[in-house]
Amino acid sequence: MARPEKVAEVQAITERLETAQSVVLADFTGLSVHQMTQFRVNCRENMVDCRVVKNRLAKIACDNANATVLKDHLKGPTAMVFGSESQVQPAQIVVAFAKENKAMEIKGGYIDGQYLDADQVVALSKVPSRDELLAKMMGSINSPATGLCMALNGVAAGLTRCIDAMAKQKAELAN
């Protein structure tokens, strides 16, 4: 019979897998306690959940959450980084941390029912966030209107300068 704390852990991992937009698997072998603490703090600051999991319990949770493609990659020390608000954020955090700390190794990821290898996780980390994409799109939409306003403003400013110059010229002739 399963111990209640193990059942609760499986249930917690299952819930995270079901609600996460993306998951990144990382091997943290060789990281010091300070480095791992810093990684967890960084995750928390960016609204990303990091869990060091027992592989046997995580495999059961993968079965429960219909994420069976992850089971083959749950070997050795594994940290699962769950992104519930962004598909890109977990990949960005893990890739950035792995660049600074060579001991952390990216095992892979999971997004929309598909397994991503380490190279695909790195590629995902380079995709701009949703907010950045929206800002770029709004800038593109706003650009023609801004250009039109500047052109019309230039015509009006030119006309104003011309009238001002003519007024000064007539004032000089009148003197």
PDB file of N, CA and C in Angstrom, residues 17-54:
ATOM      1  N   LEU A  17       1.659  18.963 -14.070  1.00  0.00           N
ATOM      2  CA  LEU A  17       1.783  18.552 -15.474  1.00  0.00           C
ATOM      3  C   LEU A  17       0.536  18.921 -16.272  1.00  0.00           C
ATOM      4  N   GLU A  18      -0.621  18.781 -15.654  1.00  0.00           N
ATOM      5  CA  GLU A  18      -1.872  19.075 -16.356  1.00  0.00           C
ATOM      6  C   GLU A  18      -2.098  20.569 -16.550  1.00  0.00           C
ATOM      7  N   THR A  19      -1.627  21.384 -15.615  1.00  0.00           N
ATOM      8  CA  THR A  19      -1.875  22.823 -15.702  1.00  0.00           C
ATOM      9  C   THR A  19      -0.736  23.590 -16.370  1.00  0.00           C
ATOM     10  N   ALA A  20       0.421  22.984 -16.490  1.00  0.00           N
ATOM     11  CA  ALA A  20       1.582  23.683 -17.053  1.00  0.00           C
ATOM     12  C   ALA A  20       1.447  23.840 -18.564  1.00  0.00           C
ATOM     13  N   GLN A  21       1.852  25.006 -19.055  1.00  0.00           N
ATOM     14  CA  GLN A  21       1.902  25.228 -20.498  1.00  0.00           C
ATOM     15  C   GLN A  21       3.140  24.579 -21.085  1.00  0.00           C
ATOM     16  N   SER A  22       4.197  24.483 -20.268  1.00  0.00           N
ATOM     17  CA  SER A  22       5.412  23.789 -20.699  1.00  0.00           C
ATOM     18  C   SER A  22       6.163  23.274 -19.478  1.00  0.00           C
ATOM     19  N   VAL A  23       6.997  22.267 -19.727  1.00  0.00           N
ATOM     20  CA  VAL A  23       7.811  21.671 -18.677  1.00  0.00           C
ATOM     21  C   VAL A  23       9.213  21.480 -19.245  1.00  0.00           C
ATOM     22  N   VAL A  24      10.218  21.805 -18.443  1.00  0.00           N
ATOM     23  CA  VAL A  24      11.607  21.571 -18.838  1.00  0.00           C
ATOM     24  C   VAL A  24      12.226  20.639 -17.804  1.00  0.00           C
ATOM     25  N   LEU A  25      12.923  19.619 -18.291  1.00  0.00           N
ATOM     26  CA  LEU A  25      13.626  18.679 -17.426  1.00  0.00           C
ATOM     27  C   LEU A  25      15.101  19.037 -17.405  1.00  0.00           C
ATOM     28  N   ALA A  26      15.690  19.063 -16.216  1.00  0.00           N
ATOM     29  CA  ALA A  26      17.095  19.407 -16.097  1.00  0.00           C
ATOM     30  C   ALA A  26      17.791  18.490 -15.107  1.00  0.00           C
ATOM     31  N   ASP A  27      19.042  18.173 -15.397  1.00  0.00           N
ATOM     32  CA  ASP A  27      19.892  17.397 -14.501  1.00  0.00           C
ATOM     33  C   ASP A  27      20.741  18.391 -13.735  1.00  0.00           C
ATOM     34  N   PHE A  28      20.649  18.376 -12.422  1.00  0.00           N
ATOM     35  CA  PHE A  28      21.340  19.359 -11.595  1.00  0.00           C
ATOM     36  C   PHE A  28      22.552  18.776 -10.894  1.00  0.00           C
ATOM     37  N   THR A  29      23.027  17.613 -11.332  1.00  0.00           N
ATOM     38  CA  THR A  29      24.196  16.975 -10.728  1.00  0.00           C
ATOM     39  C   THR A  29      25.392  17.919 -10.805  1.00  0.00           C
ATOM     40  N   GLY A  30      26.061  18.111  -9.691  1.00  0.00           N
ATOM     41  CA  GLY A  30      27.250  18.959  -9.664  1.00  0.00           C
ATOM     42  C   GLY A  30      26.987  20.379  -9.199  1.00  0.00           C
ATOM     43  N   LEU A  31      25.725  20.755  -9.061  1.00  0.00           N
ATOM     44  CA  LEU A  31      25.422  22.093  -8.551  1.00  0.00           C
ATOM     45  C   LEU A  31      25.559  22.101  -7.033  1.00  0.00           C
ATOM     46  N   SER A  32      26.094  23.186  -6.515  1.00  0.00           N
ATOM     47  CA  SER A  32      26.174  23.319  -5.065  1.00  0.00           C
ATOM     48  C   SER A  32      24.787  23.672  -4.521  1.00  0.00           C
ATOM     49  N   VAL A  33      24.652  23.570  -3.212  1.00  0.00           N
ATOM     50  CA  VAL A  33      23.378  23.915  -2.579  1.00  0.00           C
ATOM     51  C   VAL A  33      23.062  25.387  -2.835  1.00  0.00           C
ATOM     52  N   HIS A  34      24.084  26.236  -2.768  1.00  0.00           N
ATOM     53  CA  HIS A  34      23.886  27.667  -3.016  1.00  0.00           C
ATOM     54  C   HIS A  34      23.403  27.914  -4.444  1.00  0.00           C
ATOM     55  N   GLN A  35      24.000  27.232  -5.420  1.00  0.00           N
ATOM     56  CA  GLN A  35      23.593  27.401  -6.818  1.00  0.00           C
ATOM     57  C   GLN A  35      22.159  26.926  -7.029  1.00  0.00           C
ATOM     58  N   MET A  36      21.813  25.787  -6.454  1.00  0.00           N
ATOM     59  CA  MET A  36      20.455  25.265  -6.610  1.00  0.00           C
ATOM     60  C   MET A  36      19.447  26.177  -5.926  1.00  0.00           C
ATOM     61  N   THR A  37      19.806  26.730  -4.776  1.00  0.00           N
ATOM     62  CA  THR A  37      18.932  27.681  -4.093  1.00  0.00           C
ATOM     63  C   THR A  37      18.736  28.923  -4.949  1.00  0.00           C
ATOM     64  N   GLN A  38      19.814  29.398  -5.555  1.00  0.00           N
ATOM     65  CA  GLN A  38      19.725  30.570  -6.432  1.00  0.00           C
ATOM     66  C   GLN A  38      18.823  30.277  -7.632  1.00  0.00           C
ATOM     67  N   PHE A  39      18.934  29.071  -8.175  1.00  0.00           N
ATOM     68  CA  PHE A  39      18.085  28.670  -9.299  1.00  0.00           C
ATOM     69  C   PHE A  39      16.616  28.666  -8.887  1.00  0.00           C
ATOM     70  N   ARG A  40      16.314  28.120  -7.726  1.00  0.00           N
ATOM     71  CA  ARG A  40      14.928  28.083  -7.244  1.00  0.00           C
ATOM     72  C   ARG A  40      14.383  29.490  -6.998  1.00  0.00           C
ATOM     73  N   VAL A  41      15.214  30.361  -6.451  1.00  0.00           N
ATOM     74  CA  VAL A  41      14.801  31.752  -6.216  1.00  0.00           C
ATOM     75  C   VAL A  41      14.498  32.425  -7.551  1.00  0.00           C
ATOM     76  N   ASN A  42      15.364  32.203  -8.521  1.00  0.00           N
ATOM     77  CA  ASN A  42      15.163  32.766  -9.855  1.00  0.00           C
ATOM     78  C   ASN A  42      13.854  32.256 -10.458  1.00  0.00           C
ATOM     79  N   CYS A  43      13.574  30.987 -10.281  1.00  0.00           N
ATOM     80  CA  CYS A  43      12.310  30.414 -10.778  1.00  0.00           C
ATOM     81  C   CYS A  43      11.118  31.083 -10.105  1.00  0.00           C
ATOM     82  N   ARG A  44      11.172  31.193  -8.783  1.00  0.00           N
ATOM     83  CA  ARG A  44      10.066  31.791  -8.037  1.00  0.00           C
ATOM     84  C   ARG A  44       9.821  33.239  -8.455  1.00  0.00           C
ATOM     85  N   GLU A  45      10.898  33.995  -8.670  1.00  0.00           N
ATOM     86  CA  GLU A  45      10.761  35.395  -9.071  1.00  0.00           C
ATOM     87  C   GLU A  45      10.070  35.525 -10.427  1.00  0.00           C
ATOM     88  N   ASN A  46      10.201  34.517 -11.268  1.00  0.00           N
ATOM     89  CA  ASN A  46       9.625  34.556 -12.609  1.00  0.00           C
ATOM     90  C   ASN A  46       8.340  33.730 -12.728  1.00  0.00           C
ATOM     91  N   MET A  47       7.715  33.425 -11.595  1.00  0.00           N
ATOM     92  CA  MET A  47       6.436  32.698 -11.564  1.00  0.00           C
ATOM     93  C   MET A  47       6.538  31.322 -12.241  1.00  0.00           C
ATOM     94  N   VAL A  48       7.651  30.647 -12.011  1.00  0.00           N
ATOM     95  CA  VAL A  48       7.882  29.318 -12.553  1.00  0.00           C
ATOM     96  C   VAL A  48       8.124  28.398 -11.366  1.00  0.00           C
ATOM     97  N   ASP A  49       7.581  27.191 -11.434  1.00  0.00           N
ATOM     98  CA  ASP A  49       7.687  26.241 -10.333  1.00  0.00           C
ATOM     99  C   ASP A  49       8.773  25.220 -10.640  1.00  0.00           C
ATOM    100  N   CYS A  50       9.709  25.053  -9.722  1.00  0.00           N
ATOM    101  CA  CYS A  50      10.779  24.058  -9.868  1.00  0.00           C
ATOM    102  C   CYS A  50      10.614  22.993  -8.797  1.00  0.00           C
ATOM    103  N   ARG A  51      10.563  21.740  -9.235  1.00  0.00           N
ATOM    104  CA  ARG A  51      10.432  20.621  -8.299  1.00  0.00           C
ATOM    105  C   ARG A  51      11.504  19.590  -8.604  1.00  0.00           C
ATOM    106  N   VAL A  52      12.230  19.179  -7.576  1.00  0.00           N
ATOM    107  CA  VAL A  52      13.134  18.040  -7.707  1.00  0.00           C
ATOM    108  C   VAL A  52      12.271  16.828  -7.382  1.00  0.00           C
ATOM    109  N   VAL A  53      12.200  15.890  -8.328  1.00  0.00           N
ATOM    110  CA  VAL A  53      11.243  14.793  -8.211  1.00  0.00           C
ATOM    111  C   VAL A  53      11.949  13.444  -8.111  1.00  0.00           C
ATOM    112  N   LYS A  54      11.258  12.531  -7.476  1.00  0.00           N
ATOM    113  CA  LYS A  54      11.690  11.130  -7.525  1.00  0.00           C
ATOM    114  C   LYS A  54      11.170  10.580  -8.849  1.00  0.00           C
TER     115      LYS A  54
END
